[in-house]
Amino acid sequence: MQDYRIRVNNKAVDRISVLDRGLQYGDGLFETVAVCKGVPLLWHRHWQRLEQGCQRLGFSVPDQGRLQNEITIITEGVDTGVLKLVVTRGCSHRGYAPDANSACNQIVYLFPWPDWPGKWRQQGVDVRLCATRLGMNTQLAGIKHLNRMEQVLARMEWQDEVAEGLLQDQEDNIIEATSSNLFAVFDNQLYTPDLSRCGVAGVMRAEVMEHASSMKINVNIEKLSLARLQSADEVFLTNSIIGIWPVKRIDSTKYPVGVITKSIQNRLGSAYCEKAL
Amino acid sequence: MQDYRIRVNNKAVDRISVLDRGLQYGDGLFETVAVCKGVPLLWHRHWQRLEQGCQRLGFSVPDQGRLQNEITIITEGVDTGVLKLVVTRGCSHRGYAPDANSACNQIVYLFPWPDWPGKWRQQGVDVRLCATRLGMNTQLAGIKHLNRMEQVLARMEWQDEVAEGLLQDQEDNIIEATSSNLFAVFDNQLYTPDLSRCGVAGVMRAEVMEHASSMKINVNIEKLSLARLQSADEVFLTNSIIGIWPVKRIDSTKYPVGVITKSIQNRLGSAYCEKAL
């Protein structure tokens, strides 16, 4: 495949009106979907989150059939790739009040599969704690909206081989990494931060929680301090593209690639798409 | 003039690549400037805030001369209007890490002057308290970045003749209105909320503070609770387009259009642009 493919509002174009509210205010949502053997993985979960996001932000849900048709078109002949969807509230003139007559804009991108080192999945990744913090707002927490300035600033904090950066909220709770969710293992149980005030409730986070439950591994959703995280038996990161990355180091704290992490990785590998991971 | 004019990256086009990071992440800044008798008002203040925002977000400041040239082109033959500038970090593929080689994108819009009721400036406006809250983040506070989902959700809370909605932070402090700053008068002194953790430091807010100082009116920047605001002698709102709107009501609390508000309005009127206001 060529470098990337783009379709905007069901047409093979790559430009949008500068009156689009996604551009003017970040007034929209996105999803990042792994495509493996031509199939968008965990589509039902991505669709569900997109639908919930539209409801939370108060704009009309796109037509699922039409969106799936767009995905079929853009993934044609592609085995493995990263599909990105952006849905915005549409266009309007200046001013925060939306135009009631404006239809949503829908953008579908297909990017090549990223070239992360293969060893990251087996041997684990190095992670750092970011200085950038997440603001807290229950109205926006959990959904994958387009207001991502905090993640951009956090990601700009490093240029070296560190794989991810952890973000704390304003009250020193560890919430997530810039583009992945975090799990810690204590006494053979999973712990993942509460995302009711900030953070993105990842599709892979939900998938991991479901697998863990079926494997009789307890999952606890609660506040997580840095000090507690430093004493974890194992730590791993999840998102739709990376699947699961064991964490072998957070700044100066080291972790083993442990049994629980590996068992969930294996479970996910066969259920998800080993080739993509 | 026709409905609106748009120029993107120094050309008379109205579309932008969907790889733009303003669209993908709200990774950019904007300014809204009153144009009166063909002149962009308080340009030095707008430029200064834009420049500070670029520095805070870590992207290169646009060339001021070239930007001013664009403004000259787009305002040609126009007496009164609203100029909007958007500067984004430019384009990149998927992922929060910016492309180091990408140049900023610059959009200049010119919209007609809004048709607010003329009496709002003399007789004051009705204001409501919004349920939507502002998240707090010192890194983003003050600058006029493109992550404006909170303002959009707040503005969607009403459709009636209410002119503005007040926003509180997560700790119940009154911060600003959806698109204007707030001043309260107690004992002939001005009070305006501290914006070090959230809110936009408005150009007209700075202008009003400077005029007040030259008029020997004390200006206090501090935390402001709703209860304290309800006991204010006078309340007014400011932004670059409205200038000053006296507030005659916040929900069920009524205020007079008082002496301090009128005196600053008068001072501003002659210094700013009476026609535009």
Coordinates of C-alpha atoms in Angstrom, one line a residue:
Chain A
M1 CA 0.0 0.0 0.0
Q2 CA 1.1 3.6 -0.5
D3 CA 1.9 5.8 2.5
Y4 CA -1.6 6.5 3.6
R5 CA -5.2 6.7 2.3
I6 CA -7.8 9.3 3.2
R7 CA -11.5 9.6 2.5
V8 CA -13.6 12.6 3.7
N9 CA -17.5 12.4 3.8
N10 CA -17.5 9.3 1.6
K11 CA -15.2 10.8 -1.1
A12 CA -11.6 10.1 -2.0
V13 CA -10.4 13.6 -1.0
D14 CA -8.0 14.7 1.7
R15 CA -9.1 18.2 2.6
I16 CA -11.9 19.7 4.7
S17 CA -13.5 23.1 5.1
V18 CA -11.7 25.3 7.7
L19 CA -15.2 26.0 9.1
D20 CA -15.2 22.4 10.5
R21 CA -15.7 22.5 14.2
G22 CA -13.2 19.8 14.8
L23 CA -10.5 22.3 13.6
Q24 CA -12.1 25.3 15.2
Y25 CA -12.7 23.8 18.7
G26 CA -11.7 20.2 18.7
D27 CA -15.4 19.5 18.6
G28 CA -15.4 15.9 17.6
L29 CA -14.3 12.3 18.3
F30 CA -11.8 9.8 17.0
E31 CA -11.1 6.1 17.0
T32 CA -7.9 4.2 16.1
V33 CA -8.5 0.7 14.9
A34 CA -6.1 -2.2 14.1
V35 CA -6.7 -3.7 10.7
C36 CA -5.5 -7.3 10.4
K37 CA -6.1 -9.6 7.4
G38 CA -8.2 -6.8 6.1
V39 CA -10.6 -6.8 9.1
P40 CA -11.0 -3.9 11.6
L41 CA -10.5 -5.6 14.9
L42 CA -12.7 -5.1 17.9
W43 CA -15.0 -3.0 15.7
H44 CA -18.0 -3.5 18.0
R45 CA -16.1 -1.9 20.9
H46 CA -14.9 1.0 18.7
W47 CA -18.3 1.6 17.4
Q48 CA -19.9 1.5 20.8
R49 CA -17.4 4.1 22.2
L50 CA -17.9 6.3 19.2
E51 CA -21.7 6.1 19.6
Q52 CA -21.4 6.9 23.4
G53 CA -19.1 9.8 22.6
C54 CA -21.6 11.2 20.1
Q55 CA -24.3 10.9 22.7
R56 CA -22.2 12.6 25.4
L57 CA -21.3 15.5 23.1
G58 CA -24.8 15.8 21.8
F59 CA -24.4 15.1 18.1
S60 CA -26.0 12.7 15.8
V61 CA -24.5 9.2 15.6
P62 CA -23.1 8.5 12.1
D63 CA -24.9 5.8 10.0
Q64 CA -23.0 2.6 11.0
G65 CA -23.7 0.8 7.7
R66 CA -22.4 3.7 5.7
L67 CA -19.3 4.1 7.9
Q68 CA -18.6 0.4 7.6
N69 CA -18.9 0.7 3.8
E70 CA -16.3 3.5 3.9
I71 CA -14.0 1.2 5.9
T72 CA -14.5 -1.6 3.4
I73 CA -13.5 0.9 0.6
I74 CA -10.4 2.3 2.3
T75 CA -9.1 -1.1 3.4
E76 CA -9.5 -2.7 0.0
G77 CA -6.5 -4.9 -0.7
V78 CA -4.8 -4.1 2.6
D79 CA -3.8 -6.8 4.9
T80 CA -2.5 -4.9 8.0
G81 CA -2.8 -1.2 8.8
V82 CA -4.1 1.4 11.2
L83 CA -7.5 2.8 10.6
K84 CA -8.3 6.2 12.1
L85 CA -11.8 7.6 12.2
V86 CA -12.7 11.2 13.0
V87 CA -16.2 12.4 13.4
T88 CA -16.8 16.1 14.0
R89 CA -19.9 18.2 14.8
G90 CA -19.7 19.6 11.2
C91 CA -19.2 23.1 10.1
S92 CA -20.3 26.4 11.5
H93 CA -19.3 30.1 11.5
R94 CA -17.5 31.7 14.3
G95 CA -18.9 31.1 17.8
Y96 CA -19.3 28.1 20.2
A97 CA -23.0 27.6 19.5
P98 CA -23.3 24.8 16.9
D99 CA -25.3 25.3 13.7
A100 CA -28.4 23.1 14.2
N101 CA -28.6 22.4 10.5
S102 CA -25.0 21.2 10.1
A103 CA -24.3 17.6 9.4
C104 CA -21.4 15.8 11.0
N105 CA -18.1 15.5 9.0
Q106 CA -16.6 12.1 8.8
I107 CA -13.0 11.4 8.0
V108 CA -11.5 7.9 7.5
Y109 CA -7.7 7.5 7.3
L110 CA -5.6 4.3 6.7
F111 CA -2.0 4.4 7.8
P112 CA 0.7 1.8 7.6
W113 CA 1.3 -0.5 10.6
P114 CA 3.9 1.2 12.9
D115 CA 7.4 -0.1 13.0
W116 CA 7.9 -0.5 16.8
P117 CA 10.7 -2.8 17.8
G118 CA 9.4 -6.4 17.9
K119 CA 11.2 -7.0 21.2
W120 CA 9.0 -4.5 23.0
R121 CA 6.1 -7.0 23.0
Q122 CA 8.3 -9.8 24.5
Q123 CA 10.9 -8.0 26.6
G124 CA 8.8 -5.0 27.6
V125 CA 9.2 -1.2 27.2
D126 CA 10.8 1.7 29.1
V127 CA 8.3 4.3 30.3
R128 CA 8.7 7.7 31.9
L129 CA 6.6 9.9 34.1
C130 CA 5.5 13.1 32.3
A131 CA 5.5 16.5 33.9
T132 CA 2.4 17.3 31.9
R133 CA -0.8 16.7 33.9
L134 CA -4.4 15.8 32.9
G135 CA -7.1 18.3 33.7
M136 CA -10.2 16.7 35.2
N137 CA -13.7 17.0 33.8
T138 CA -16.3 14.2 34.4
Q139 CA -18.2 15.4 31.3
L140 CA -15.3 14.6 29.0
A141 CA -13.7 11.7 30.9
G142 CA -13.6 8.4 29.1
I143 CA -14.6 9.4 25.6
K144 CA -12.0 9.9 22.8
H145 CA -12.7 13.5 21.9
L146 CA -10.4 15.7 19.8
N147 CA -9.2 18.0 22.7
R148 CA -5.7 16.3 23.0
M149 CA -3.4 19.2 23.7
E150 CA -2.4 17.6 27.0
Q151 CA -1.3 14.4 25.2
V152 CA 0.6 16.4 22.6
L153 CA 2.5 18.3 25.3
A154 CA 3.2 15.1 27.2
R155 CA 4.5 13.3 24.1
M156 CA 6.8 16.3 23.4
E157 CA 8.6 15.7 26.7
W158 CA 10.9 13.0 25.2
Q159 CA 12.6 12.1 21.9
D160 CA 14.6 9.0 23.0
E161 CA 13.7 5.3 22.9
V162 CA 11.3 5.5 25.8
A163 CA 8.0 3.9 24.5
E164 CA 5.5 5.8 26.5
G165 CA 4.9 8.5 29.1
L166 CA 2.6 8.2 32.1
L167 CA 0.2 11.0 33.0
Q168 CA -1.0 12.0 36.4
D169 CA -4.1 14.0 37.2
Q170 CA -4.1 17.2 39.2
E171 CA -4.2 15.2 42.4
D172 CA -1.2 13.0 41.7
N173 CA -3.2 9.9 40.7
I174 CA -1.6 7.9 37.8
I175 CA -4.3 7.8 35.1
E176 CA -2.9 6.5 31.8
A177 CA -0.1 6.9 29.3
T178 CA -0.2 9.4 26.4
S179 CA -1.9 6.9 24.1
S180 CA -2.4 3.8 26.1
N181 CA -4.0 2.5 29.3
L182 CA -2.2 1.2 32.3
F183 CA -2.6 -2.0 34.3
A184 CA -0.6 -3.0 37.4
V185 CA -0.5 -6.5 39.0
F186 CA -0.5 -6.9 42.8
D187 CA -0.9 -10.4 44.3
N188 CA -2.1 -11.9 41.0
Q189 CA -4.9 -9.3 40.7
L190 CA -5.2 -6.6 38.1
Y191 CA -5.5 -2.9 39.0
T192 CA -6.3 -0.2 36.5
P193 CA -6.9 3.5 37.2
D194 CA -10.4 4.9 37.6
L195 CA -11.2 7.0 34.6
S196 CA -14.3 8.8 35.8
R197 CA -12.6 12.2 36.0
C198 CA -10.1 12.1 33.1
G199 CA -8.4 9.7 30.7
V200 CA -9.6 7.7 27.7
A201 CA -11.4 4.4 28.4
G202 CA -9.5 2.3 25.9
V203 CA -11.1 -0.4 23.8
M204 CA -8.2 -2.7 24.5
R205 CA -8.5 -1.9 28.2
A206 CA -12.1 -3.2 28.1
E207 CA -11.0 -6.2 26.1
V208 CA -8.3 -7.0 28.6
M209 CA -10.7 -6.7 31.5
E210 CA -13.1 -9.1 29.9
H211 CA -10.4 -11.6 29.2
A212 CA -9.1 -11.3 32.7
S213 CA -12.6 -12.0 34.1
S214 CA -12.9 -15.1 32.0
M215 CA -9.5 -16.2 33.3
K216 CA -10.7 -15.8 36.9
I217 CA -8.3 -12.9 37.4
N218 CA -9.8 -10.1 39.6
V219 CA -9.8 -6.7 38.1
N220 CA -10.0 -3.6 40.4
I221 CA -10.7 -0.1 39.1
E222 CA -9.4 2.4 41.6
K223 CA -7.1 5.3 42.3
L224 CA -3.5 4.5 41.8
S225 CA -0.6 6.6 43.2
L226 CA 2.9 6.6 41.8
A227 CA 4.2 5.1 45.1
R228 CA 1.8 2.2 44.9
L229 CA 2.6 1.7 41.2
Q230 CA 6.3 1.5 42.1
S231 CA 5.6 -1.4 44.3
A232 CA 3.6 -3.4 41.7
D233 CA 4.6 -7.0 40.8
E234 CA 4.0 -6.4 37.1
V235 CA 2.9 -3.4 35.0
F236 CA 1.6 -3.4 31.4
L237 CA 0.2 -0.9 28.8
T238 CA -2.7 -1.5 26.4
N239 CA -4.2 0.0 23.3
S240 CA -5.9 -1.2 20.1
I241 CA -2.7 -1.1 18.1
I242 CA 0.0 -2.3 20.5
G243 CA -2.3 -4.9 22.2
I244 CA -0.3 -5.4 25.4
W245 CA 3.2 -4.1 26.1
P246 CA 4.9 -5.3 29.3
V247 CA 6.5 -2.4 31.2
K248 CA 10.1 -3.2 32.3
R249 CA 10.9 0.2 33.7
I250 CA 9.2 3.4 34.8
D251 CA 12.1 5.9 35.2
S252 CA 14.4 4.2 37.8
T253 CA 11.9 1.5 38.9
K254 CA 12.3 -1.9 37.2
Y255 CA 9.6 -4.6 36.7
P256 CA 9.8 -8.2 35.5
V257 CA 7.7 -9.3 32.5
G258 CA 5.6 -11.5 34.8
V259 CA 3.2 -14.4 34.6
I260 CA -0.1 -12.5 34.6
T261 CA 1.0 -10.2 31.9
K262 CA 2.2 -13.0 29.7
S263 CA -0.9 -15.1 30.3
I264 CA -3.2 -12.2 29.2
Q265 CA -0.9 -11.4 26.3
N266 CA -1.2 -15.1 25.2
R267 CA -5.0 -15.1 25.7
L268 CA -5.3 -11.9 23.7
G269 CA -2.9 -13.0 21.0
S270 CA -5.0 -15.9 19.9
A271 CA -8.3 -14.1 20.3
Y272 CA -7.1 -10.9 18.7
C273 CA -4.6 -11.1 15.9
E274 CA -1.1 -12.5 16.5
K275 CA 0.2 -11.2 13.2
A276 CA -0.8 -7.7 14.0
L277 CA 0.9 -7.9 17.4
Chain B
M1 CA -19.1 42.3 2.0
Q2 CA -20.2 38.8 1.3
D3 CA -21.0 36.4 4.1
Y4 CA -17.4 35.6 5.0
R5 CA -13.9 35.5 3.6
I6 CA -11.3 32.9 4.2
R7 CA -7.6 32.6 3.4
V8 CA -5.4 29.5 4.2
N9 CA -1.6 29.7 4.2
N10 CA -1.6 33.0 2.2
K11 CA -4.0 31.7 -0.5
A12 CA -7.7 32.4 -1.2
V13 CA -8.8 28.9 -0.4
D14 CA -11.1 27.6 2.3
R15 CA -10.0 24.0 2.8
I16 CA -7.1 22.4 4.7
S17 CA -5.5 18.9 4.8
V18 CA -7.2 16.6 7.2
L19 CA -3.7 15.7 8.5
D20 CA -3.7 19.2 10.1
R21 CA -3.0 18.8 13.9
G22 CA -5.5 21.5 14.7
L23 CA -8.2 19.1 13.5
Q24 CA -6.6 15.9 14.8
Y25 CA -5.8 17.1 18.3
G26 CA -6.9 20.8 18.7
D27 CA -3.1 21.4 18.5
G28 CA -3.2 25.1 17.8
L29 CA -4.2 28.6 18.8
F30 CA -6.7 31.2 17.8
E31 CA -7.5 34.9 18.1
T32 CA -10.7 36.9 17.5
V33 CA -10.1 40.5 16.5
A34 CA -12.5 43.4 16.1
V35 CA -12.0 45.2 12.7
C36 CA -13.2 48.8 12.8
K37 CA -12.8 51.3 10.0
G38 CA -10.7 48.6 8.3
V39 CA -8.2 48.4 11.3
P40 CA -7.8 45.3 13.5
L41 CA -8.2 46.7 17.0
L42 CA -5.8 46.0 19.9
W43 CA -3.6 44.1 17.4
H44 CA -0.5 44.4 19.6
R45 CA -2.3 42.6 22.4
H46 CA -3.7 39.9 20.1
W47 CA -0.2 39.4 18.6
Q48 CA 1.4 39.2 22.0
R49 CA -1.0 36.6 23.2
L50 CA -0.6 34.5 20.0
E51 CA 3.2 34.8 20.4
Q52 CA 3.0 33.7 24.0
G53 CA 0.7 30.8 23.1
C54 CA 3.1 29.6 20.4
Q55 CA 6.0 29.7 22.9
R56 CA 3.9 27.8 25.6
L57 CA 2.9 25.1 23.1
G58 CA 6.4 24.9 21.6
F59 CA 5.8 25.8 18.0
S60 CA 7.4 28.5 15.9
V61 CA 5.8 31.9 15.9
P62 CA 4.3 33.0 12.6
D63 CA 6.0 35.8 10.7
Q64 CA 4.2 38.9 12.0
G65 CA 4.8 40.9 8.8
R66 CA 3.4 38.2 6.6
L67 CA 0.4 37.7 8.9
Q68 CA -0.4 41.4 8.9
N69 CA -0.1 41.4 5.1
E70 CA -2.7 38.6 5.1
I71 CA -5.0 40.7 7.3
T72 CA -4.6 43.6 5.0
I73 CA -5.7 41.5 2.0
I74 CA -8.7 39.9 3.8
T75 CA -10.0 43.2 5.2
E76 CA -9.7 45.0 1.9
G77 CA -12.7 47.3 1.5
V78 CA -14.2 46.2 4.7
D79 CA -15.2 48.8 7.4
T80 CA -16.4 46.6 10.3
G81 CA -16.0 42.9 10.8
V82 CA -14.7 40.1 13.0
L83 CA -11.3 38.7 12.1
K84 CA -10.4 35.2 13.3
L85 CA -6.9 33.8 13.1
V86 CA -6.1 30.1 13.6
V87 CA -2.5 28.9 13.8
T88 CA -1.9 25.2 14.1
R89 CA 1.3 23.1 14.6
G90 CA 0.9 22.0 11.0
C91 CA 0.3 18.5 9.5
S92 CA 1.5 15.1 10.7
H93 CA 0.5 11.5 10.4
R94 CA -1.2 9.6 13.2
G95 CA 0.3 9.9 16.7
Y96 CA 0.8 12.7 19.2
A97 CA 4.5 13.3 18.5
P98 CA 4.7 16.3 16.1
D99 CA 6.6 16.1 12.8
A100 CA 9.7 18.3 13.4
N101 CA 9.7 19.3 9.7
S102 CA 6.1 20.4 9.5
A103 CA 5.4 24.1 9.1
C104 CA 2.5 25.7 11.0
N105 CA -0.7 26.2 9.2
Q106 CA -2.3 29.6 9.3
I107 CA -6.0 30.4 8.6
V108 CA -7.5 33.9 8.4
Y109 CA -11.3 34.3 8.4
L110 CA -13.3 37.5 8.2
F111 CA -16.9 37.3 9.4
P112 CA -19.6 40.0 9.5
W113 CA -20.1 42.0 12.7
P114 CA -22.6 40.1 14.9
D115 CA -26.1 41.4 15.2
W116 CA -26.5 41.5 19.0
P117 CA -29.3 43.7 20.3
G118 CA -27.9 47.2 20.7
K119 CA -29.6 47.6 24.1
W120 CA -27.3 45.0 25.6
R121 CA -24.5 47.5 25.7
Q122 CA -26.6 50.1 27.5
Q123 CA -29.1 48.2 29.5
G124 CA -27.0 45.1 30.2
V125 CA -27.4 41.4 29.6
D126 CA -28.9 38.3 31.2
V127 CA -26.4 35.7 32.2
R128 CA -26.8 32.1 33.5
L129 CA -24.6 29.8 35.4
C130 CA -23.6 26.8 33.4
A131 CA -23.5 23.2 34.7
T132 CA -20.4 22.5 32.5
R133 CA -17.2 23.0 34.4
L134 CA -13.7 24.0 33.3
G135 CA -10.9 21.4 33.9
M136 CA -7.8 22.9 35.5
N137 CA -4.3 22.7 33.9
T138 CA -1.7 25.4 34.6
Q139 CA 0.1 24.5 31.3
L140 CA -2.9 25.5 29.2
A141 CA -4.4 28.2 31.4
G142 CA -4.6 31.7 29.9
I143 CA -3.7 30.9 26.3
K144 CA -6.4 30.7 23.6
H145 CA -5.7 27.2 22.3
L146 CA -8.1 25.1 20.2
N147 CA -9.2 22.7 22.9
R148 CA -12.6 24.2 23.4
M149 CA -15.0 21.3 24.0
E150 CA -15.9 22.7 27.4
Q151 CA -17.0 26.0 26.0
V152 CA -19.0 24.2 23.3
L153 CA -20.8 22.0 25.8
A154 CA -21.5 25.1 28.1
R155 CA -22.8 27.1 25.1
M156 CA -25.2 24.3 24.2
E157 CA -26.9 24.6 27.6
W158 CA -29.2 27.4 26.5
Q159 CA -31.0 28.5 23.3
D160 CA -33.0 31.5 24.7
E161 CA -32.1 35.2 24.9
V162 CA -29.5 34.7 27.6
A163 CA -26.3 36.5 26.4
E164 CA -23.7 34.4 28.2
G165 CA -23.1 31.5 30.5
L166 CA -20.7 31.6 33.5
L167 CA -18.2 28.7 34.0
Q168 CA -16.9 27.5 37.3
D169 CA -13.8 25.4 37.8
Q170 CA -13.7 22.0 39.5
E171 CA -13.5 23.8 42.9
D172 CA -16.6 26.0 42.5
N173 CA -14.6 29.2 41.6
I174 CA -16.2 31.4 39.0
I175 CA -13.6 31.8 36.2
E176 CA -15.2 33.4 33.1
A177 CA -18.1 33.1 30.7
T178 CA -18.1 30.9 27.6
S179 CA -16.5 33.6 25.4
S180 CA -15.9 36.5 27.7
N181 CA -14.1 37.5 30.9
L182 CA -15.9 38.6 34.0
F183 CA -15.4 41.6 36.3
A184 CA -17.2 42.4 39.5
V185 CA -17.3 45.7 41.4
F186 CA -17.1 45.8 45.2
D187 CA -16.7 49.2 47.0
N188 CA -15.6 50.9 43.8
Q189 CA -12.8 48.4 43.2
L190 CA -12.6 45.9 40.3
Y191 CA -12.3 42.1 40.9
T192 CA -11.6 39.6 38.1
P193 CA -11.0 35.9 38.6
D194 CA -7.5 34.4 38.8
L195 CA -6.8 32.6 35.5
S196 CA -3.6 30.7 36.5
R197 CA -5.3 27.3 36.5
C198 CA -7.9 27.7 33.7
G199 CA -9.7 30.2 31.5
V200 CA -8.6 32.5 28.7
A201 CA -6.8 35.7 29.5
G202 CA -8.8 38.0 27.3
V203 CA -7.3 40.8 25.3
M204 CA -10.1 43.1 26.4
R205 CA -9.7 42.0 30.0
A206 CA -6.1 43.3 29.8
E207 CA -7.2 46.5 28.1
V208 CA -9.9 47.1 30.8
M209 CA -7.4 46.5 33.6
E210 CA -5.0 49.0 32.0
H211 CA -7.7 51.6 31.7
A212 CA -8.9 51.0 35.2
S213 CA -5.4 51.6 36.5
S214 CA -5.1 54.8 34.7
M215 CA -8.5 55.9 36.1
K216 CA -7.1 55.1 39.6
I217 CA -9.6 52.2 40.0
N218 CA -8.0 49.3 41.9
V219 CA -8.0 46.0 40.1
N220 CA -7.8 42.8 42.2
I221 CA -7.1 39.4 40.6
E222 CA -8.3 36.7 42.9
K223 CA -10.6 33.7 43.5
L224 CA -14.3 34.5 43.2
S225 CA -17.1 32.3 44.6
L226 CA -20.6 32.4 43.3
A227 CA -21.8 33.6 46.7
R228 CA -19.4 36.6 46.6
L229 CA -20.3 37.4 43.0
Q230 CA -24.0 37.4 44.0
S231 CA -23.2 40.2 46.4
A232 CA -21.3 42.4 43.9
D233 CA -22.3 46.0 43.4
E234 CA -21.9 45.7 39.6
V235 CA -20.9 43.0 37.2
F236 CA -19.7 43.2 33.6
L237 CA -18.3 41.0 30.8
T238 CA -15.6 41.8 28.3
N239 CA -14.2 40.5 25.1
S240 CA -12.6 41.9 22.0
I241 CA -15.8 42.0 20.0
I242 CA -18.4 43.0 22.6
G243 CA -16.1 45.4 24.4
I244 CA -18.0 45.7 27.7
W245 CA -21.5 44.3 28.5
P246 CA -23.0 45.3 31.8
V247 CA -24.6 42.2 33.5
K248 CA -28.1 43.0 34.7
R249 CA -28.9 39.5 35.9
I250 CA -27.2 36.2 36.8
D251 CA -30.0 33.7 37.0
S252 CA -32.2 35.2 39.8
T253 CA -29.7 37.7 41.1
K254 CA -30.1 41.3 39.7
Y255 CA -27.5 44.0 39.3
P256 CA -27.7 47.7 38.4
V257 CA -25.8 49.1 35.4
G258 CA -23.5 51.0 37.7
V259 CA -21.2 54.0 37.7
I260 CA -17.9 52.1 37.5
T261 CA -19.1 49.9 34.6
K262 CA -20.3 53.0 32.7
S263 CA -17.2 55.0 33.3
I264 CA -14.9 52.2 32.0
Q265 CA -17.3 51.7 29.1
N266 CA -17.0 55.4 28.2
R267 CA -13.3 55.4 28.6
L268 CA -13.0 52.3 26.4
G269 CA -15.5 53.7 23.8
S270 CA -13.4 56.6 22.9
A271 CA -10.1 54.8 23.1
Y272 CA -11.4 51.7 21.3
C273 CA -14.0 52.2 18.6
E274 CA -17.4 53.5 19.4
K275 CA -18.8 52.5 16.1
A276 CA -17.8 48.9 16.5
L277 CA -19.4 48.8 20.0

